C-alpha positions as CSV (number, residue, x, y, z in Angstrom):
1,M,17.6,8.9,-5.8
2,G,17.7,10.2,-2.1
3,V,15.3,12.6,-0.5
4,G,18.0,15.3,-0.4
5,L,18.6,15.1,-4.2
6,L,14.9,15.2,-4.9
7,S,14.4,18.2,-2.7
8,R,17.4,20.1,-4.3
9,L,16.1,19.3,-7.8
10,L,12.6,20.6,-6.9
11,H,14.0,23.7,-5.2
12,V,16.2,24.6,-8.1
13,N,13.7,23.8,-10.9
14,L,10.6,25.2,-9.3
15,K,12.3,28.6,-9.6
16,N,13.0,28.1,-13.3
17,K,10.1,29.6,-15.2
18,N,11.2,27.7,-18.3
19,F,11.0,24.4,-16.5
20,F,7.5,23.6,-17.7
21,N,5.9,24.5,-20.9
22,F,2.2,24.8,-20.2
23,G,1.1,23.6,-23.6
24,N,0.1,20.1,-24.5
25,V,3.4,18.5,-23.6
26,L,5.7,18.5,-20.6
27,N,9.0,20.0,-21.6
28,L,11.9,19.3,-19.3
29,R,14.9,21.7,-19.7
30,L,17.5,20.0,-17.7
31,G,20.9,18.4,-18.1
32,E,20.8,14.7,-19.1
33,K,21.2,13.1,-15.7
34,Q,19.0,15.6,-13.9
35,G,16.3,15.3,-16.6
36,E,16.3,11.6,-16.2
37,A,15.9,12.0,-12.5
38,M,12.9,14.3,-12.9
39,M,11.3,12.1,-15.5
40,D,11.5,9.3,-12.9
41,L,9.7,11.2,-10.3
42,R,6.4,9.7,-11.3
43,R,7.9,6.3,-10.7
44,V,9.2,7.0,-7.2
45,A,6.9,5.6,-4.6
46,S,9.2,4.9,-1.6
47,H,8.3,5.8,1.9
48,A,10.5,8.9,1.9
49,V,9.8,10.3,-1.5
50,F,6.6,11.6,-3.1
51,V,5.8,13.2,-6.4
52,I,5.5,16.8,-5.3
53,L,4.3,18.1,-8.6
54,I,1.1,20.0,-9.1
55,I,1.2,20.4,-12.8
56,S,-1.3,23.3,-12.7
57,G,1.2,25.7,-11.0
58,V,4.1,23.6,-9.7
59,R,5.0,24.2,-6.1
60,A,6.5,22.5,-3.1
61,H,4.8,22.3,0.3
62,S,6.1,23.6,3.5
63,S,7.8,21.1,5.8
64,N,5.0,21.3,8.4
65,N,2.4,20.1,5.9
66,K,2.5,16.3,6.0
67,F,0.4,15.8,2.9
68,R,2.1,16.4,-0.4
69,S,0.1,17.5,-3.4
70,I,0.5,15.0,-6.3
71,Y,-2.0,16.5,-8.8
72,S,-4.7,19.1,-8.8
73,W,-7.4,20.2,-11.3
74,K,-9.8,23.0,-11.8
75,A,-11.6,20.8,-14.4
76,L,-10.8,17.4,-15.8
77,E,-9.2,17.0,-19.2
78,F,-8.8,13.8,-21.3
79,A,-6.4,12.4,-23.8
80,F,-8.5,12.5,-26.9
81,T,-6.8,10.9,-29.9
82,T,-6.9,14.2,-31.8
83,P,-8.1,17.8,-31.2
84,Q,-10.9,17.1,-33.6
85,A,-12.0,14.1,-31.6
86,R,-12.3,16.3,-28.6
87,E,-14.4,18.9,-30.4
88,T,-16.7,16.2,-31.8
89,A,-17.2,14.8,-28.3
90,I,-18.2,18.3,-27.1
91,E,-20.6,18.8,-30.0
92,L,-22.2,15.5,-29.4
93,G,-22.5,16.2,-25.6
94,E,-20.2,13.2,-24.8
95,F,-17.8,15.6,-23.2
96,I,-19.1,18.6,-21.2
97,P,-16.0,20.5,-19.9
98,G,-16.3,21.1,-16.2
99,K,-18.8,18.3,-15.6
100,P,-16.7,15.2,-15.0
101,L,-16.1,14.6,-11.3
102,P,-13.3,12.2,-10.0
103,I,-14.4,10.1,-7.0
104,D,-11.7,7.6,-6.2
105,V,-7.9,7.1,-6.6
106,D,-5.4,4.2,-6.4
107,T,-1.8,3.8,-7.5
108,Y,0.4,1.0,-8.8
109,R,4.1,0.7,-9.5
110,G,4.6,-2.1,-12.0
111,N,7.7,-4.0,-13.1
112,R,7.0,-3.5,-16.8
113,T,4.4,-0.7,-16.9
114,G,6.0,1.8,-14.5
115,S,3.9,3.8,-12.0
116,R,0.4,4.9,-12.7
117,I,-2.2,6.8,-10.7
118,F,-5.8,5.7,-11.5
119,V,-8.9,7.8,-11.0
120,S,-12.6,6.8,-11.4
121,I,-15.1,9.2,-12.9
122,P,-18.7,8.0,-12.6
123,R,-21.3,8.9,-15.2
124,F,-24.0,10.1,-12.7
125,Q,-24.4,13.1,-15.0
126,Q,-24.0,13.6,-18.8
127,G,-20.8,14.7,-20.5
128,V,-18.3,12.1,-19.0
129,P,-16.2,10.6,-21.9
130,V,-14.0,8.4,-19.7
131,T,-15.2,6.6,-16.5
132,L,-11.8,5.0,-15.5
133,G,-8.4,6.5,-16.4
134,Y,-4.9,7.2,-15.3
135,V,-3.0,10.5,-15.1
136,T,-0.5,11.2,-17.8
137,N,2.6,13.4,-18.0
138,V,0.7,15.8,-20.2
139,V,-1.0,19.1,-19.1
140,S,-3.7,20.9,-21.0
141,S,-3.6,24.5,-22.2
142,H,-5.5,25.3,-18.9
143,D,-2.8,23.6,-16.8
144,N,-4.9,20.6,-15.9
145,P,-3.2,17.1,-15.9
146,V,-4.6,15.0,-18.8
147,I,-6.3,11.7,-18.0
148,A,-6.0,8.8,-20.4
149,P,-8.7,6.1,-20.6
150,Y,-8.0,2.8,-19.1
151,P,-7.4,0.3,-20.6
152,S,-8.3,2.1,-23.9
153,W,-10.9,4.3,-25.6
154,D,-12.7,1.2,-26.9
155,W,-13.8,0.4,-23.3
156,H,-15.6,3.7,-22.8
157,R,-18.3,3.7,-25.5
158,S,-21.5,4.9,-23.7
159,G,-24.1,2.1,-23.5
160,D,-21.7,-0.7,-24.5
161,C,-22.3,-3.4,-21.9
162,D,-19.1,-5.2,-22.9
163,G,-17.1,-2.1,-21.9
164,L,-17.2,0.2,-18.9
165,I,-20.4,2.1,-18.2
166,S,-19.9,4.0,-14.9
167,V,-17.1,3.3,-12.4
168,W,-17.5,4.8,-9.0
169,R,-14.6,3.1,-7.2
170,M,-11.8,0.6,-7.7
171,Q,-9.1,-1.2,-5.7
172,I,-5.7,-2.6,-6.6
173,D,-4.7,-5.7,-4.6
174,R,-1.3,-7.0,-3.6
175,C,-1.4,-9.4,-6.6
176,G,-1.2,-6.6,-9.2
177,R,-4.9,-6.8,-10.1
178,L,-7.2,-3.8,-10.6
179,W,-10.7,-4.6,-9.3
180,V,-13.3,-2.3,-11.0
181,M,-16.9,-1.9,-9.8
182,D,-19.0,-0.8,-12.7
183,T,-22.5,0.2,-11.6
184,G,-24.0,-0.1,-15.1
185,K,-25.9,3.1,-14.6
186,I,-25.8,6.4,-16.5
187,E,-27.5,9.0,-14.4
188,E,-30.5,7.2,-13.0
189,N,-30.9,4.7,-15.8
190,Q,-29.7,1.1,-15.4
191,I,-28.2,0.6,-18.8
192,C,-26.4,-2.7,-18.0
193,S,-26.1,-5.2,-15.1
194,P,-23.6,-4.2,-12.4
195,Q,-20.4,-5.9,-13.1
196,L,-17.1,-6.5,-11.3
197,L,-14.1,-6.5,-13.7
198,V,-10.5,-7.5,-12.9
199,F,-7.5,-6.3,-15.0
200,S,-3.9,-7.3,-14.8
201,L,-1.8,-4.2,-14.3
202,E,1.2,-5.8,-15.8
203,T,-0.5,-6.7,-19.1
204,N,-3.5,-4.4,-19.1
205,Q,-5.6,-7.4,-20.1
206,L,-9.0,-8.3,-18.7
207,L,-8.6,-11.3,-16.3
208,S,-12.3,-11.8,-15.4
209,R,-15.7,-10.2,-15.5
210,Y,-18.6,-11.0,-13.2
211,R,-22.1,-9.7,-13.8
212,F,-24.2,-9.7,-10.7
213,P,-27.5,-11.7,-10.8
214,E,-30.7,-9.8,-11.2
215,D,-31.9,-10.9,-7.7
216,H,-29.0,-9.0,-6.1
217,V,-30.1,-5.7,-7.7
218,K,-32.9,-3.5,-6.4
219,E,-34.4,-0.8,-8.6
220,S,-32.7,1.7,-6.3
221,S,-29.3,-0.1,-6.2
222,L,-26.0,1.5,-6.8
223,F,-23.0,-0.8,-6.4
224,V,-20.2,1.6,-5.7
225,N,-17.4,0.4,-3.4
226,P,-15.4,-2.9,-3.7
227,V,-13.2,-4.0,-0.8
228,V,-10.9,-6.8,-1.8
229,D,-9.9,-9.5,0.7
230,V,-7.0,-11.7,-0.5
231,R,-5.9,-14.7,1.5
232,G,-3.0,-17.1,0.9
233,Q,0.2,-16.9,-1.1
234,F,-1.2,-17.4,-4.6
235,C,-4.2,-15.0,-4.6
236,Q,-6.8,-17.6,-5.5
237,N,-8.7,-17.2,-2.2
238,T,-10.2,-13.8,-2.9
239,F,-13.4,-12.3,-1.7
240,V,-14.8,-8.9,-2.6
241,Y,-17.3,-7.0,-0.4
242,V,-19.4,-4.4,-2.4
243,A,-21.4,-1.6,-0.9
244,D,-24.9,-1.0,-2.4
245,V,-25.1,2.6,-1.2
246,T,-28.7,3.4,-2.3
247,G,-30.1,-0.2,-2.1
248,F,-28.8,-0.4,1.5
249,G,-27.1,-3.7,1.2
250,L,-23.8,-5.6,1.0
251,I,-22.8,-7.9,-1.8
252,V,-20.2,-10.6,-1.2
253,Y,-18.4,-12.1,-4.2
254,D,-16.4,-15.3,-4.0
255,H,-13.9,-15.1,-6.8
256,Q,-12.6,-18.6,-6.6
257,K,-16.1,-20.1,-6.8
258,T,-17.5,-17.4,-9.1
259,R,-20.6,-16.8,-7.0
260,S,-22.1,-14.0,-5.0
261,W,-24.8,-13.3,-2.4
262,R,-26.6,-10.3,-1.1
263,I,-26.8,-9.3,2.6
264,N,-29.4,-7.0,4.1
265,N,-29.1,-5.3,7.5
266,N,-30.6,-2.3,9.2
267,L,-27.1,-0.9,9.8
268,F,-26.6,-0.4,6.0
269,Y,-29.3,2.3,6.0
270,P,-28.8,6.0,6.3
271,Y,-29.5,7.7,9.6
272,P,-32.2,10.4,9.1
273,N,-30.7,12.8,11.7
274,Y,-27.4,12.8,9.8
275,G,-28.7,13.3,6.2
276,T,-27.9,17.0,6.2
277,F,-24.2,17.9,5.4
278,S,-22.5,21.2,6.1
279,I,-19.1,21.6,4.4
280,K,-17.3,25.0,4.3
281,G,-20.5,27.0,4.4
282,E,-22.4,24.9,1.9
283,V,-25.4,22.8,3.1
284,F,-27.0,19.9,1.3
285,D,-29.1,16.8,2.0
286,L,-28.1,13.3,0.9
287,M,-29.6,10.1,2.4
288,D,-27.0,7.6,1.2
289,G,-26.5,4.3,3.0
290,V,-23.5,2.1,3.5
291,L,-20.4,3.5,1.7
292,G,-17.2,3.6,3.7
293,M,-15.6,0.2,4.4
294,A,-12.3,-1.0,5.7
295,L,-10.7,-4.4,6.4
296,S,-8.7,-5.1,9.5
297,P,-5.3,-6.9,9.3
298,L,-5.6,-10.7,9.5
299,K,-5.9,-11.8,13.1
300,S,-4.4,-14.8,14.9
301,N,-7.6,-16.8,14.3
302,E,-7.2,-16.2,10.5
303,D,-10.2,-13.9,10.4
304,R,-10.6,-10.2,9.6
305,T,-13.1,-7.6,10.7
306,L,-15.0,-5.5,8.1
307,Y,-15.7,-2.0,9.4
308,F,-18.4,0.0,7.6
309,H,-20.6,3.1,7.9
310,S,-23.3,4.8,6.0
311,L,-22.6,8.2,4.4
312,A,-25.5,9.8,6.2
313,S,-24.3,8.6,9.6
314,R,-21.8,9.3,12.4
315,V,-21.9,5.6,13.5
316,E,-19.2,3.0,12.8
317,S,-20.2,-0.7,12.7
318,Y,-18.4,-4.0,12.1
319,V,-18.8,-7.6,11.3
320,A,-16.5,-10.6,11.2
321,T,-15.6,-11.6,7.7
322,S,-16.0,-15.3,8.7
323,V,-19.7,-14.5,9.0
324,I,-20.3,-12.7,5.7
325,R,-18.1,-15.2,3.7
326,N,-20.4,-18.0,4.8
327,F,-22.5,-18.6,1.7
328,S,-24.9,-20.9,3.6
329,L,-26.0,-18.2,6.0
330,F,-27.3,-15.8,3.3
331,H,-27.9,-17.4,-0.1
332,E,-31.5,-18.3,0.8
333,N,-31.9,-15.6,3.5
334,P,-30.3,-12.2,2.8
335,D,-31.5,-11.0,6.2
336,G,-29.6,-13.8,8.0
337,A,-27.2,-13.5,10.9
338,A,-28.6,-10.0,11.7
339,R,-27.0,-9.8,15.2
340,S,-23.5,-10.5,13.9
341,F,-23.5,-6.9,12.7
342,V,-22.7,-4.5,15.5
343,S,-22.4,-0.8,16.0
344,F,-19.9,0.9,18.3
345,K,-21.7,2.7,21.1
346,N,-19.8,6.0,20.6
347,E,-19.9,8.1,17.4
348,R,-17.7,10.4,15.3
349,S,-18.3,14.2,15.4
350,T,-19.4,14.3,11.8
351,Q,-20.2,12.2,8.7
352,S,-17.5,10.4,6.7
353,A,-17.2,9.0,3.2
354,A,-14.3,6.6,2.3
355,E,-12.1,4.9,4.9
356,A,-9.1,2.5,4.9
357,M,-7.0,0.6,7.5
358,D,-3.3,0.1,7.6
359,K,-1.3,-3.0,8.6
360,N,-1.2,-1.9,12.3
361,G,-5.0,-1.7,12.5
362,V,-5.2,2.1,12.3
363,M,-8.2,3.4,10.3
364,Y,-8.1,6.6,8.2
365,F,-11.1,8.6,7.1
366,G,-12.3,12.0,6.2
367,L,-14.2,14.1,8.8
368,L,-16.4,16.0,6.4
369,S,-17.7,19.0,8.3
370,E,-14.3,19.4,10.0
371,L,-12.4,19.5,6.7
372,A,-10.0,17.0,8.2
373,I,-8.5,13.6,8.0
374,G,-9.0,11.5,11.1
375,C,-7.5,8.3,12.4
376,W,-8.5,5.7,15.0
377,N,-6.3,3.1,16.5
378,S,-8.4,-0.1,16.7
379,R,-5.7,-2.0,18.6
380,N,-5.4,0.3,21.6
381,Y,-8.6,2.3,21.9
382,E,-12.3,2.0,21.8
383,Y,-14.1,3.7,18.9
384,G,-15.5,7.2,19.5
385,D,-14.7,10.8,18.9
386,E,-12.7,11.0,22.2
387,F,-10.1,8.6,20.6
388,I,-10.1,9.9,17.1
389,E,-7.1,12.0,16.1
390,R,-7.2,14.9,13.6
391,I,-3.9,14.2,11.8
392,A,-4.5,16.8,9.0
393,V,-6.9,19.8,8.9
394,N,-7.1,22.2,5.9
395,A,-10.2,24.1,4.8
396,D,-8.9,24.4,1.2
397,T,-7.3,21.1,0.4
398,L,-9.4,18.6,2.5
399,Q,-12.9,19.4,1.2
400,F,-14.8,16.1,1.0
401,P,-12.2,13.3,1.0
402,S,-14.0,11.0,-1.4
403,G,-11.3,8.4,-1.9
404,V,-8.8,7.1,0.8
405,K,-6.3,4.4,0.2
406,V,-3.4,2.9,2.2
407,I,-0.6,2.0,-0.2
408,T,1.9,-0.6,0.9
409,E,5.4,-0.6,-0.7
410,S,7.6,-3.7,-1.2
411,D,9.6,-2.8,1.8
412,G,6.5,-2.7,4.0
413,H,6.3,1.0,4.3
414,Q,2.9,2.5,4.0
415,Q,1.5,5.7,2.5
416,L,-1.9,7.4,2.8
417,W,-3.4,8.6,-0.5
418,V,-6.5,10.9,-0.6
419,I,-8.6,12.4,-3.3
420,T,-10.7,15.4,-2.4
421,V,-13.5,16.6,-4.7
422,S,-15.4,19.7,-3.3
423,F,-18.5,17.6,-3.6
424,Q,-20.6,20.1,-1.7
425,R,-20.2,22.5,-4.6
426,V,-21.5,19.9,-7.0
427,M,-24.6,19.4,-4.8
428,V,-25.4,23.1,-4.5
429,G,-24.4,24.1,-8.0
430,T,-21.5,26.4,-7.1
431,L,-18.6,24.4,-8.8
432,T,-16.7,26.6,-11.2
433,P,-13.6,25.9,-13.3
434,N,-12.0,29.1,-12.0
435,E,-10.6,27.6,-8.8
436,T,-9.0,24.3,-7.8
437,N,-11.7,21.7,-7.3
438,F,-10.0,18.3,-7.2
439,R,-6.8,17.2,-5.5
440,I,-4.8,14.0,-5.1
441,Q,-2.5,14.1,-2.0
442,A,-0.3,11.6,-0.2
443,A,1.6,11.3,3.0
444,D,3.9,9.0,4.8
445,I,1.8,7.2,7.5
446,N,4.7,7.2,10.0
447,E,4.9,10.9,9.7
448,L,1.2,11.4,9.9
449,V,0.6,9.5,13.1
450,R,3.9,10.3,15.0
451,G,3.1,11.3,18.6
452,T,-0.6,10.6,18.3
453,K,-3.0,7.9,19.6
454,C,-2.5,6.3,16.2
455,D,1.2,5.8,16.6
456,V,0.9,2.1,17.4
457,A,4.7,1.4,17.4
458,S,5.4,4.1,20.0
459,L,2.4,3.1,22.2
460,N,3.6,-0.5,22.2
461,I,7.2,0.6,23.1
462,N,5.9,2.8,25.9
463,A,3.7,0.0,27.2
464,I,6.7,-2.3,27.4
465,R,8.7,0.4,29.2
466,E,5.8,0.9,31.7
467,S,5.6,-2.8,32.2
468,A,9.3,-3.0,33.0
469,T,9.3,-0.1,35.4
470,S,6.2,-1.5,37.2
471,G,7.8,-4.8,38.0
472,G,6.7,-6.7,34.9
473,S,2.9,-6.4,35.2
474,T,1.0,-6.8,32.0
475,V,-0.3,-3.7,30.2
476,T,-3.5,-4.3,28.2
477,F,-5.7,-2.1,26.0
478,P,-9.3,-2.3,25.0
479,Q,-9.9,-4.2,21.8
């Protein structure tokens, strides 16, 4: 289905008040072919087409807004097996409406399972019945998209160490595997060991489970963010780098050899001067350490760079993955190779949470106080606020970008997916179910960066042209 047809379908049907029945089911009142096209919207993930549905009040965005709204919520709702099961969960305190907070997002289009959008919902507070789920086609009576548990309800029994305890973040790799970082904590209580689980998204079966050794885990630890590094054609050579946000460390997991090691470094700590956050008039303090991490594309020397920063920080740092993948450097000395971890001399204008990097070496991240998404072109510019572009700014829709993912399609095209969560309202106690609090948005990366410092393709073309007009001299950029 082309973009023109999609736009016409949306334009026609968004005006039709009978198009959606805001009960418990999505009711499409269309002709057969048009109805099939609309039902397929959720499976369309090409570079030119996005699901432009906000089920709680469907609308299309203006053409000058490069981000498209995929879903939004005032409060999260879940696919309980029966209405009675929902009421029982509320009575038992297992579900406290308005309490669950989504933190991360990822999406997958499968050959057999279709397209799904996953969200993680950590149990850092009571009343969270599902800690990992996917968005369904159903909306609640309050117009909130309903989230189903993944892979099933059996995995979400509170306190069951063979299930899922509390998932902060996850990542889907190019091999169709969902990597899930389960902290093992409910509120401040370490119920189970932190574990890294891998699911096949084609079969929804558990492929592997790795429980981290006790000597990796501090009393203050919270393993929150897995970054998956896949090498080779057949996916066996896979490492995962995990941020310990409150234990101020990095955990490296070698999937092929089923072993892990902890790395400590001063750059993983919070920066005291940046522990106060100001977001849309709300001010709170949070001294979190290493959180945001992004992998560079594979370089000519077959190495990658891991970029990282603490949440309470404006500093970006980096380390070669060839260093942190070296078991011998750290297994007896977690403080080893300290000088291999380096900070850029220039800083951002504000703190940032999640980050991700595309195939061209362009990094994307939230600029928290600016209510913006920024980008930095690592191939052509030094790091620092002077070279960071603000590619999207919106005081309503870009409050605390908590999850940022670059999604690569089979044709090589890339999209940027972002989940924003109004986290500042959670911290100061002003979150209410009367307004939109959580949003999943997406944009075509080529559209986002066009004409900016992050437009690598155009910069390279211009460099070639300048080289030709200057008599063939070589044009170089700082690395």
